[in-house]
Amino acid sequence: MTTTRAPLTRADRKHLALAAAADRRLIGPMAGFVDLAAVREAVEDLKKAFAPLGRVQHTVAAKACGLAPLLRFLGELGIDAEVASPGETAVAEAAGLRGPRLVLDSPAKTTAELAHALAEGTAVNADNFQELARLDWLAGAAPPRSVLGLRINPQVGAGRIGGTSTATAVSKFGIPLRDNGNRALLREAFARRPWLTRLHVHVGSQGCPPELMADGVAAVHELAEEINAEAGYRQVTSLDIGGGLPVDFTSDEPGPGYADYVATLLARVPALAGGHYAFVTEFGRSLLAKSGFLVSTVEYTKVAGGRHIAVTHAGAQVAARTVLQPEHWPLRLGAFDATGVPKTGSEVPQDIAGPLCFAGDLLARERPLPLLEPGDLVVAHDTGAYYFGAHYAYNTLPRPAVHGFTVSGGHVEFTPIRRAQTLAELVADAGGEFLGALPEG
């Protein structure tokens, strides 16, 4: 009689990868890891959930983890990229995503960025009327190759985190829909430009509930219907509905699922399933966060004022939001020994400190964990989005290596995504090529 093994869970794969990484000395003082199977699973969930909407171009928000090999991997899974800077554009293009596979957003696009996008056939969401005038000049008389649209701020309100809520009354993003006169100005802008065929909305990210996101989509759908009715034909052919689905950082569960979000959208705007529009999505955190984790060695431990402190190599340089706004960006932490085996024993409240030279550089305060010792490992879970790419250069600390991994039959195979930054590269970033250029004092 043969027995069928249950498939490995994401937690199983993580524990196997951690033990293998410790055994192969991949952690150094700190490293990041991406579960490639988890990325595949997230992509499959995304595509399946949005199937009822018909034609959908899924993009990953490059800001969430704009590492070229990962963007290429996602591209091979059919995920394009949303970019918001010249750097993100260059990395995505190097990864093989260019032209119609890119969507360019940003409130501060330069003329050079716009010209490059138009030459490549990259979709552009203009942020304001002044940018639209710049597109008039760049596009000239010939119909543009790019899909061009306008970002709308539906002004539907804020989520739980103000800094990531982009649809407030005074948000810096998009054209405020409810400001006096803007609705008419938007209809006029489309009437004068037959090449404007898209509306874009993004109400925010972490902290914004799906219901608020759906309110924003409903607002731009209503506007699109008005524009098309006035034009007498379907001028607006696609809606870019952004991303922003929140992630549950308090448990191993993902948080609101894509299928739940689509159900919320269709309950709010049933006409989205009518086949009248194509759609673009721009998910980042929800697509990648649960697939990644950071591992740091505990360098020293101490007791101060009766409080246990574990000094690690993971601080604000890789987790600035967690350090500076812990109430909004908490991370689950795990305690493991040097071989990657979970530590046992009574939990003791401990500060998990980073290496930066300010007292608030803490991943967690008084976090109950088995007592950590030098050489142990601390794992920061759910860090596959933002934590690898948003490096904070305080104290000139190097960016850590990032490894992708797959698990088959209990064997773990690692693939490099990014090597650790070298000291020579840090010196170059610090102006090393200009040593001696300044006049002598």
PDB file of N, CA and C in Angstrom, residues 232-323:
ATOM      1  N   GLY A 232     -20.530  59.790 -26.901  1.00  0.00           N
ATOM      2  CA  GLY A 232     -21.365  59.067 -27.840  1.00  0.00           C
ATOM      3  C   GLY A 232     -20.770  57.746 -28.286  1.00  0.00           C
ATOM      4  N   TYR A 233     -19.653  57.377 -27.699  1.00  0.00           N
ATOM      5  CA  TYR A 233     -19.036  56.078 -27.956  1.00  0.00           C
ATOM      6  C   TYR A 233     -18.188  55.724 -26.739  1.00  0.00           C
ATOM      7  N   ARG A 234     -17.654  54.517 -26.700  1.00  0.00           N
ATOM      8  CA  ARG A 234     -16.896  54.097 -25.527  1.00  0.00           C
ATOM      9  C   ARG A 234     -15.453  54.569 -25.656  1.00  0.00           C
ATOM     10  N   GLN A 235     -15.238  55.838 -25.310  1.00  0.00           N
ATOM     11  CA  GLN A 235     -13.884  56.405 -25.367  1.00  0.00           C
ATOM     12  C   GLN A 235     -13.016  55.818 -24.266  1.00  0.00           C
ATOM     13  N   VAL A 236     -13.526  55.777 -23.048  1.00  0.00           N
ATOM     14  CA  VAL A 236     -12.801  55.141 -21.949  1.00  0.00           C
ATOM     15  C   VAL A 236     -13.017  53.638 -22.075  1.00  0.00           C
ATOM     16  N   THR A 237     -11.942  52.947 -22.384  1.00  0.00           N
ATOM     17  CA  THR A 237     -12.048  51.505 -22.625  1.00  0.00           C
ATOM     18  C   THR A 237     -11.451  50.666 -21.511  1.00  0.00           C
ATOM     19  N   SER A 238     -10.716  51.303 -20.595  1.00  0.00           N
ATOM     20  CA  SER A 238     -10.099  50.525 -19.521  1.00  0.00           C
ATOM     21  C   SER A 238     -10.056  51.326 -18.232  1.00  0.00           C
ATOM     22  N   LEU A 239     -10.104  50.598 -17.115  1.00  0.00           N
ATOM     23  CA  LEU A 239     -10.008  51.181 -15.780  1.00  0.00           C
ATOM     24  C   LEU A 239      -8.834  50.543 -15.058  1.00  0.00           C
ATOM     25  N   ASP A 240      -7.895  51.374 -14.620  1.00  0.00           N
ATOM     26  CA  ASP A 240      -6.787  50.911 -13.779  1.00  0.00           C
ATOM     27  C   ASP A 240      -7.246  51.084 -12.345  1.00  0.00           C
ATOM     28  N   ILE A 241      -7.494  49.966 -11.655  1.00  0.00           N
ATOM     29  CA  ILE A 241      -8.087  50.032 -10.315  1.00  0.00           C
ATOM     30  C   ILE A 241      -7.037  49.929  -9.214  1.00  0.00           C
ATOM     31  N   GLY A 242      -5.753  50.067  -9.570  1.00  0.00           N
ATOM     32  CA  GLY A 242      -4.698  50.113  -8.563  1.00  0.00           C
ATOM     33  C   GLY A 242      -4.537  48.800  -7.823  1.00  0.00           C
ATOM     34  N   GLY A 243      -3.980  48.904  -6.632  1.00  0.00           N
ATOM     35  CA  GLY A 243      -3.781  47.723  -5.793  1.00  0.00           C
ATOM     36  C   GLY A 243      -4.207  48.039  -4.379  1.00  0.00           C
ATOM     37  N   GLY A 244      -3.333  47.731  -3.419  1.00  0.00           N
ATOM     38  CA  GLY A 244      -3.583  48.171  -2.056  1.00  0.00           C
ATOM     39  C   GLY A 244      -4.267  47.204  -1.130  1.00  0.00           C
ATOM     40  N   LEU A 245      -4.530  45.971  -1.589  1.00  0.00           N
ATOM     41  CA  LEU A 245      -5.206  45.034  -0.692  1.00  0.00           C
ATOM     42  C   LEU A 245      -4.361  44.818   0.560  1.00  0.00           C
ATOM     43  N   PRO A 246      -4.921  44.997   1.769  1.00  0.00           N
ATOM     44  CA  PRO A 246      -4.107  44.914   2.988  1.00  0.00           C
ATOM     45  C   PRO A 246      -3.683  43.482   3.307  1.00  0.00           C
ATOM     46  N   VAL A 247      -2.620  43.387   4.080  1.00  0.00           N
ATOM     47  CA  VAL A 247      -2.039  42.106   4.506  1.00  0.00           C
ATOM     48  C   VAL A 247      -2.163  41.987   6.014  1.00  0.00           C
ATOM     49  N   ASP A 248      -2.420  40.772   6.486  1.00  0.00           N
ATOM     50  CA  ASP A 248      -2.467  40.500   7.923  1.00  0.00           C
ATOM     51  C   ASP A 248      -1.048  40.208   8.419  1.00  0.00           C
ATOM     52  N   PHE A 249      -0.451  41.162   9.122  1.00  0.00           N
ATOM     53  CA  PHE A 249       0.899  40.981   9.648  1.00  0.00           C
ATOM     54  C   PHE A 249       0.903  40.361  11.041  1.00  0.00           C
ATOM     55  N   THR A 250      -0.273  40.040  11.574  1.00  0.00           N
ATOM     56  CA  THR A 250      -0.334  39.522  12.933  1.00  0.00           C
ATOM     57  C   THR A 250      -0.387  38.006  12.993  1.00  0.00           C
ATOM     58  N   SER A 251      -0.578  37.348  11.845  1.00  0.00           N
ATOM     59  CA  SER A 251      -0.671  35.894  11.837  1.00  0.00           C
ATOM     60  C   SER A 251      -0.129  35.364  10.523  1.00  0.00           C
ATOM     61  N   ASP A 252      -0.159  34.055  10.359  1.00  0.00           N
ATOM     62  CA  ASP A 252       0.302  33.447   9.120  1.00  0.00           C
ATOM     63  C   ASP A 252      -0.760  33.490   8.036  1.00  0.00           C
ATOM     64  N   GLU A 253      -1.961  33.973   8.375  1.00  0.00           N
ATOM     65  CA  GLU A 253      -3.020  34.106   7.382  1.00  0.00           C
ATOM     66  C   GLU A 253      -2.751  35.327   6.502  1.00  0.00           C
ATOM     67  N   PRO A 254      -3.185  35.278   5.242  1.00  0.00           N
ATOM     68  CA  PRO A 254      -2.841  36.378   4.322  1.00  0.00           C
ATOM     69  C   PRO A 254      -3.603  37.667   4.546  1.00  0.00           C
ATOM     70  N   GLY A 255      -4.825  37.583   5.098  1.00  0.00           N
ATOM     71  CA  GLY A 255      -5.661  38.768   5.178  1.00  0.00           C
ATOM     72  C   GLY A 255      -6.769  38.654   4.138  1.00  0.00           C
ATOM     73  N   PRO A 256      -7.426  39.766   3.782  1.00  0.00           N
ATOM     74  CA  PRO A 256      -8.491  39.695   2.777  1.00  0.00           C
ATOM     75  C   PRO A 256      -7.963  39.069   1.485  1.00  0.00           C
ATOM     76  N   GLY A 257      -8.677  38.111   0.936  1.00  0.00           N
ATOM     77  CA  GLY A 257      -8.248  37.444  -0.279  1.00  0.00           C
ATOM     78  C   GLY A 257      -8.709  38.175  -1.520  1.00  0.00           C
ATOM     79  N   TYR A 258      -8.078  37.850  -2.658  1.00  0.00           N
ATOM     80  CA  TYR A 258      -8.466  38.484  -3.914  1.00  0.00           C
ATOM     81  C   TYR A 258      -9.917  38.150  -4.274  1.00  0.00           C
ATOM     82  N   ALA A 259     -10.333  36.902  -4.040  1.00  0.00           N
ATOM     83  CA  ALA A 259     -11.704  36.528  -4.366  1.00  0.00           C
ATOM     84  C   ALA A 259     -12.700  37.335  -3.536  1.00  0.00           C
ATOM     85  N   ASP A 260     -12.388  37.543  -2.260  1.00  0.00           N
ATOM     86  CA  ASP A 260     -13.260  38.356  -1.408  1.00  0.00           C
ATOM     87  C   ASP A 260     -13.330  39.796  -1.923  1.00  0.00           C
ATOM     88  N   TYR A 261     -12.179  40.308  -2.359  1.00  0.00           N
ATOM     89  CA  TYR A 261     -12.144  41.680  -2.862  1.00  0.00           C
ATOM     90  C   TYR A 261     -12.965  41.822  -4.138  1.00  0.00           C
ATOM     91  N   VAL A 262     -12.820  40.864  -5.054  1.00  0.00           N
ATOM     92  CA  VAL A 262     -13.605  40.922  -6.286  1.00  0.00           C
ATOM     93  C   VAL A 262     -15.101  40.836  -5.965  1.00  0.00           C
ATOM     94  N   ALA A 263     -15.459  40.001  -5.009  1.00  0.00           N
ATOM     95  CA  ALA A 263     -16.869  39.917  -4.599  1.00  0.00           C
ATOM     96  C   ALA A 263     -17.351  41.260  -4.060  1.00  0.00           C
ATOM     97  N   THR A 264     -16.493  41.942  -3.299  1.00  0.00           N
ATOM     98  CA  THR A 264     -16.843  43.266  -2.785  1.00  0.00           C
ATOM     99  C   THR A 264     -17.014  44.263  -3.928  1.00  0.00           C
ATOM    100  N   LEU A 265     -16.118  44.207  -4.907  1.00  0.00           N
ATOM    101  CA  LEU A 265     -16.212  45.095  -6.071  1.00  0.00           C
ATOM    102  C   LEU A 265     -17.523  44.876  -6.820  1.00  0.00           C
ATOM    103  N   LEU A 266     -17.844  43.612  -7.082  1.00  0.00           N
ATOM    104  CA  LEU A 266     -19.033  43.320  -7.875  1.00  0.00           C
ATOM    105  C   LEU A 266     -20.322  43.614  -7.103  1.00  0.00           C
ATOM    106  N   ALA A 267     -20.278  43.481  -5.800  1.00  0.00           N
ATOM    107  CA  ALA A 267     -21.445  43.856  -5.003  1.00  0.00           C
ATOM    108  C   ALA A 267     -21.674  45.365  -5.063  1.00  0.00           C
ATOM    109  N   ARG A 268     -20.567  46.103  -5.103  1.00  0.00           N
ATOM    110  CA  ARG A 268     -20.656  47.570  -5.160  1.00  0.00           C
ATOM    111  C   ARG A 268     -20.975  48.054  -6.572  1.00  0.00           C
ATOM    112  N   VAL A 269     -20.359  47.432  -7.596  1.00  0.00           N
ATOM    113  CA  VAL A 269     -20.549  47.853  -8.991  1.00  0.00           C
ATOM    114  C   VAL A 269     -20.740  46.607  -9.855  1.00  0.00           C
ATOM    115  N   PRO A 270     -21.925  46.054  -9.912  1.00  0.00           N
ATOM    116  CA  PRO A 270     -22.142  44.831 -10.701  1.00  0.00           C
ATOM    117  C   PRO A 270     -21.756  44.983 -12.171  1.00  0.00           C
ATOM    118  N   ALA A 271     -21.840  46.193 -12.696  1.00  0.00           N
ATOM    119  CA  ALA A 271     -21.554  46.414 -14.116  1.00  0.00           C
ATOM    120  C   ALA A 271     -20.096  46.159 -14.481  1.00  0.00           C
ATOM    121  N   LEU A 272     -19.216  46.026 -13.481  1.00  0.00           N
ATOM    122  CA  LEU A 272     -17.808  45.737 -13.790  1.00  0.00           C
ATOM    123  C   LEU A 272     -17.655  44.415 -14.524  1.00  0.00           C
ATOM    124  N   ALA A 273     -18.595  43.512 -14.328  1.00  0.00           N
ATOM    125  CA  ALA A 273     -18.523  42.203 -14.985  1.00  0.00           C
ATOM    126  C   ALA A 273     -19.232  42.211 -16.333  1.00  0.00           C
ATOM    127  N   GLY A 274     -19.614  43.375 -16.824  1.00  0.00           N
ATOM    128  CA  GLY A 274     -20.390  43.445 -18.059  1.00  0.00           C
ATOM    129  C   GLY A 274     -19.593  43.358 -19.335  1.00  0.00           C
ATOM    130  N   GLY A 275     -18.263  43.331 -19.231  1.00  0.00           N
ATOM    131  CA  GLY A 275     -17.438  43.227 -20.420  1.00  0.00           C
ATOM    132  C   GLY A 275     -17.212  44.531 -21.156  1.00  0.00           C
ATOM    133  N   HIS A 276     -17.638  45.652 -20.578  1.00  0.00           N
ATOM    134  CA  HIS A 276     -17.489  46.943 -21.258  1.00  0.00           C
ATOM    135  C   HIS A 276     -16.087  47.534 -21.109  1.00  0.00           C
ATOM    136  N   TYR A 277     -15.370  47.107 -20.090  1.00  0.00           N
ATOM    137  CA  TYR A 277     -14.049  47.677 -19.816  1.00  0.00           C
ATOM    138  C   TYR A 277     -13.013  46.570 -19.641  1.00  0.00           C
ATOM    139  N   ALA A 278     -11.781  46.897 -20.031  1.00  0.00           N
ATOM    140  CA  ALA A 278     -10.632  46.107 -19.607  1.00  0.00           C
ATOM    141  C   ALA A 278     -10.130  46.711 -18.300  1.00  0.00           C
ATOM    142  N   PHE A 279      -9.343  45.938 -17.555  1.00  0.00           N
ATOM    143  CA  PHE A 279      -8.895  46.388 -16.241  1.00  0.00           C
ATOM    144  C   PHE A 279      -7.390  46.200 -16.096  1.00  0.00           C
ATOM    145  N   VAL A 280      -6.820  47.017 -15.220  1.00  0.00           N
ATOM    146  CA  VAL A 280      -5.422  46.882 -14.809  1.00  0.00           C
ATOM    147  C   VAL A 280      -5.408  46.817 -13.289  1.00  0.00           C
ATOM    148  N   THR A 281      -4.606  45.917 -12.726  1.00  0.00           N
ATOM    149  CA  THR A 281      -4.386  45.901 -11.279  1.00  0.00           C
ATOM    150  C   THR A 281      -2.923  46.182 -10.989  1.00  0.00           C
ATOM    151  N   GLU A 282      -2.639  46.660  -9.769  1.00  0.00           N
ATOM    152  CA  GLU A 282      -1.279  47.039  -9.380  1.00  0.00           C
ATOM    153  C   GLU A 282      -0.977  46.558  -7.959  1.00  0.00           C
ATOM    154  N   PHE A 283      -1.194  45.290  -7.696  1.00  0.00           N
ATOM    155  CA  PHE A 283      -0.947  44.779  -6.349  1.00  0.00           C
ATOM    156  C   PHE A 283       0.551  44.580  -6.108  1.00  0.00           C
ATOM    157  N   GLY A 284       0.971  44.802  -4.885  1.00  0.00           N
ATOM    158  CA  GLY A 284       2.373  44.611  -4.515  1.00  0.00           C
ATOM    159  C   GLY A 284       2.504  43.862  -3.212  1.00  0.00           C
ATOM    160  N   ARG A 285       2.101  44.527  -2.125  1.00  0.00           N
ATOM    161  CA  ARG A 285       2.234  43.925  -0.792  1.00  0.00           C
ATOM    162  C   ARG A 285       1.463  42.604  -0.701  1.00  0.00           C
ATOM    163  N   SER A 286       0.220  42.593  -1.162  1.00  0.00           N
ATOM    164  CA  SER A 286      -0.588  41.384  -1.044  1.00  0.00           C
ATOM    165  C   SER A 286      -0.065  40.254  -1.916  1.00  0.00           C
ATOM    166  N   LEU A 287       0.679  40.596  -2.949  1.00  0.00           N
ATOM    167  CA  LEU A 287       1.216  39.583  -3.854  1.00  0.00           C
ATOM    168  C   LEU A 287       2.501  38.967  -3.317  1.00  0.00           C
ATOM    169  N   LEU A 288       3.278  39.740  -2.536  1.00  0.00           N
ATOM    170  CA  LEU A 288       4.637  39.308  -2.203  1.00  0.00           C
ATOM    171  C   LEU A 288       4.954  39.204  -0.715  1.00  0.00           C
ATOM    172  N   ALA A 289       4.231  39.909   0.141  1.00  0.00           N
ATOM    173  CA  ALA A 289       4.650  39.995   1.549  1.00  0.00           C
ATOM    174  C   ALA A 289       4.800  38.631   2.198  1.00  0.00           C
ATOM    175  N   LYS A 290       3.801  37.770   2.038  1.00  0.00           N
ATOM    176  CA  LYS A 290       3.802  36.484   2.737  1.00  0.00           C
ATOM    177  C   LYS A 290       4.822  35.497   2.177  1.00  0.00           C
ATOM    178  N   SER A 291       5.416  35.813   1.036  1.00  0.00           N
ATOM    179  CA  SER A 291       6.369  34.889   0.418  1.00  0.00           C
ATOM    180  C   SER A 291       7.790  35.080   0.933  1.00  0.00           C
ATOM    181  N   GLY A 292       8.040  36.147   1.696  1.00  0.00           N
ATOM    182  CA  GLY A 292       9.421  36.442   2.069  1.00  0.00           C
ATOM    183  C   GLY A 292       9.636  36.571   3.557  1.00  0.00           C
ATOM    184  N   PHE A 293      10.876  36.366   3.979  1.00  0.00           N
ATOM    185  CA  PHE A 293      11.238  36.588   5.379  1.00  0.00           C
ATOM    186  C   PHE A 293      12.690  37.018   5.473  1.00  0.00           C
ATOM    187  N   LEU A 294      12.986  37.781   6.504  1.00  0.00           N
ATOM    188  CA  LEU A 294      14.341  38.238   6.816  1.00  0.00           C
ATOM    189  C   LEU A 294      14.879  37.456   7.998  1.00  0.00           C
ATOM    190  N   VAL A 295      16.162  37.118   7.946  1.00  0.00           N
ATOM    191  CA  VAL A 295      16.806  36.393   9.042  1.00  0.00           C
ATOM    192  C   VAL A 295      18.042  37.175   9.482  1.00  0.00           C
ATOM    193  N   SER A 296      18.166  37.389  10.772  1.00  0.00           N
ATOM    194  CA  SER A 296      19.350  38.056  11.315  1.00  0.00           C
ATOM    195  C   SER A 296      19.940  37.248  12.455  1.00  0.00           C
ATOM    196  N   THR A 297      21.248  37.265  12.530  1.00  0.00           N
ATOM    197  CA  THR A 297      21.952  36.669  13.665  1.00  0.00           C
ATOM    198  C   THR A 297      21.859  37.588  14.875  1.00  0.00           C
ATOM    199  N   VAL A 298      21.710  36.998  16.042  1.00  0.00           N
ATOM    200  CA  VAL A 298      21.825  37.761  17.288  1.00  0.00           C
ATOM    201  C   VAL A 298      23.314  37.906  17.593  1.00  0.00           C
ATOM    202  N   GLU A 299      23.782  39.153  17.638  1.00  0.00           N
ATOM    203  CA  GLU A 299      25.213  39.385  17.852  1.00  0.00           C
ATOM    204  C   GLU A 299      25.559  39.411  19.339  1.00  0.00           C
ATOM    205  N   TYR A 300      24.750  40.128  20.113  1.00  0.00           N
ATOM    206  CA  TYR A 300      24.981  40.229  21.556  1.00  0.00           C
ATOM    207  C   TYR A 300      23.633  40.242  22.269  1.00  0.00           C
ATOM    208  N   THR A 301      23.661  39.920  23.561  1.00  0.00           N
ATOM    209  CA  THR A 301      22.486  40.107  24.413  1.00  0.00           C
ATOM    210  C   THR A 301      22.925  40.829  25.678  1.00  0.00           C
ATOM    211  N   LYS A 302      21.992  41.540  26.274  1.00  0.00           N
ATOM    212  CA  LYS A 302      22.302  42.271  27.504  1.00  0.00           C
ATOM    213  C   LYS A 302      21.015  42.487  28.281  1.00  0.00           C
ATOM    214  N   VAL A 303      21.171  42.988  29.502  1.00  0.00           N
ATOM    215  CA  VAL A 303      20.032  43.353  30.337  1.00  0.00           C
ATOM    216  C   VAL A 303      20.250  44.787  30.786  1.00  0.00           C
ATOM    217  N   ALA A 304      19.226  45.630  30.587  1.00  0.00           N
ATOM    218  CA  ALA A 304      19.313  47.028  30.998  1.00  0.00           C
ATOM    219  C   ALA A 304      18.036  47.398  31.738  1.00  0.00           C
ATOM    220  N   GLY A 305      18.192  47.817  32.987  1.00  0.00           N
ATOM    221  CA  GLY A 305      17.024  48.180  33.777  1.00  0.00           C
ATOM    222  C   GLY A 305      16.071  47.016  33.964  1.00  0.00           C
ATOM    223  N   GLY A 306      16.610  45.822  33.963  1.00  0.00           N
ATOM    224  CA  GLY A 306      15.789  44.636  34.116  1.00  0.00           C
ATOM    225  C   GLY A 306      15.185  44.121  32.819  1.00  0.00           C
ATOM    226  N   ARG A 307      15.434  44.805  31.716  1.00  0.00           N
ATOM    227  CA  ARG A 307      14.865  44.390  30.437  1.00  0.00           C
ATOM    228  C   ARG A 307      15.916  43.660  29.600  1.00  0.00           C
ATOM    229  N   HIS A 308      15.519  42.523  29.020  1.00  0.00           N
ATOM    230  CA  HIS A 308      16.408  41.777  28.133  1.00  0.00           C
ATOM    231  C   HIS A 308      16.419  42.417  26.745  1.00  0.00           C
ATOM    232  N   ILE A 309      17.622  42.533  26.187  1.00  0.00           N
ATOM    233  CA  ILE A 309      17.797  43.140  24.864  1.00  0.00           C
ATOM    234  C   ILE A 309      18.652  42.206  24.013  1.00  0.00           C
ATOM    235  N   ALA A 310      18.155  41.890  22.814  1.00  0.00           N
ATOM    236  CA  ALA A 310      18.928  41.115  21.840  1.00  0.00           C
ATOM    237  C   ALA A 310      19.321  42.049  20.712  1.00  0.00           C
ATOM    238  N   VAL A 311      20.631  42.207  20.513  1.00  0.00           N
ATOM    239  CA  VAL A 311      21.137  43.103  19.478  1.00  0.00           C
ATOM    240  C   VAL A 311      21.358  42.290  18.201  1.00  0.00           C
ATOM    241  N   THR A 312      20.624  42.658  17.132  1.00  0.00           N
ATOM    242  CA  THR A 312      20.695  41.944  15.868  1.00  0.00           C
ATOM    243  C   THR A 312      21.221  42.871  14.774  1.00  0.00           C
ATOM    244  N   HIS A 313      21.222  42.373  13.551  1.00  0.00           N
ATOM    245  CA  HIS A 313      21.669  43.172  12.409  1.00  0.00           C
ATOM    246  C   HIS A 313      20.501  43.701  11.579  1.00  0.00           C
ATOM    247  N   ALA A 314      19.274  43.467  12.040  1.00  0.00           N
ATOM    248  CA  ALA A 314      18.086  43.921  11.314  1.00  0.00           C
ATOM    249  C   ALA A 314      17.440  45.068  12.064  1.00  0.00           C
ATOM    250  N   GLY A 315      17.502  46.235  11.487  1.00  0.00           N
ATOM    251  CA  GLY A 315      16.901  47.406  12.115  1.00  0.00           C
ATOM    252  C   GLY A 315      16.236  48.282  11.079  1.00  0.00           C
ATOM    253  N   ALA A 316      16.312  49.586  11.278  1.00  0.00           N
ATOM    254  CA  ALA A 316      15.610  50.518  10.405  1.00  0.00           C
ATOM    255  C   ALA A 316      16.139  50.510   8.979  1.00  0.00           C
ATOM    256  N   GLN A 317      17.364  50.007   8.774  1.00  0.00           N
ATOM    257  CA  GLN A 317      17.878  50.012   7.400  1.00  0.00           C
ATOM    258  C   GLN A 317      17.073  49.076   6.499  1.00  0.00           C
ATOM    259  N   VAL A 318      16.448  48.056   7.056  1.00  0.00           N
ATOM    260  CA  VAL A 318      15.602  47.154   6.271  1.00  0.00           C
ATOM    261  C   VAL A 318      14.133  47.239   6.679  1.00  0.00           C
ATOM    262  N   ALA A 319      13.834  47.873   7.802  1.00  0.00           N
ATOM    263  CA  ALA A 319      12.461  47.903   8.318  1.00  0.00           C
ATOM    264  C   ALA A 319      12.140  49.273   8.893  1.00  0.00           C
ATOM    265  N   ALA A 320      12.331  50.305   8.078  1.00  0.00           N
ATOM    266  CA  ALA A 320      12.164  51.673   8.575  1.00  0.00           C
ATOM    267  C   ALA A 320      10.745  51.915   9.091  1.00  0.00           C
ATOM    268  N   ARG A 321       9.748  51.446   8.362  1.00  0.00           N
ATOM    269  CA  ARG A 321       8.379  51.697   8.805  1.00  0.00           C
ATOM    270  C   ARG A 321       8.084  50.991  10.127  1.00  0.00           C
ATOM    271  N   THR A 322       8.565  49.771  10.275  1.00  0.00           N
ATOM    272  CA  THR A 322       8.332  49.041  11.523  1.00  0.00           C
ATOM    273  C   THR A 322       8.998  49.735  12.695  1.00  0.00           C
ATOM    274  N   VAL A 323      10.203  50.220  12.486  1.00  0.00           N
ATOM    275  CA  VAL A 323      10.940  50.888  13.567  1.00  0.00           C
ATOM    276  C   VAL A 323      10.303  52.226  13.924  1.00  0.00           C
TER     277      VAL A 323
END
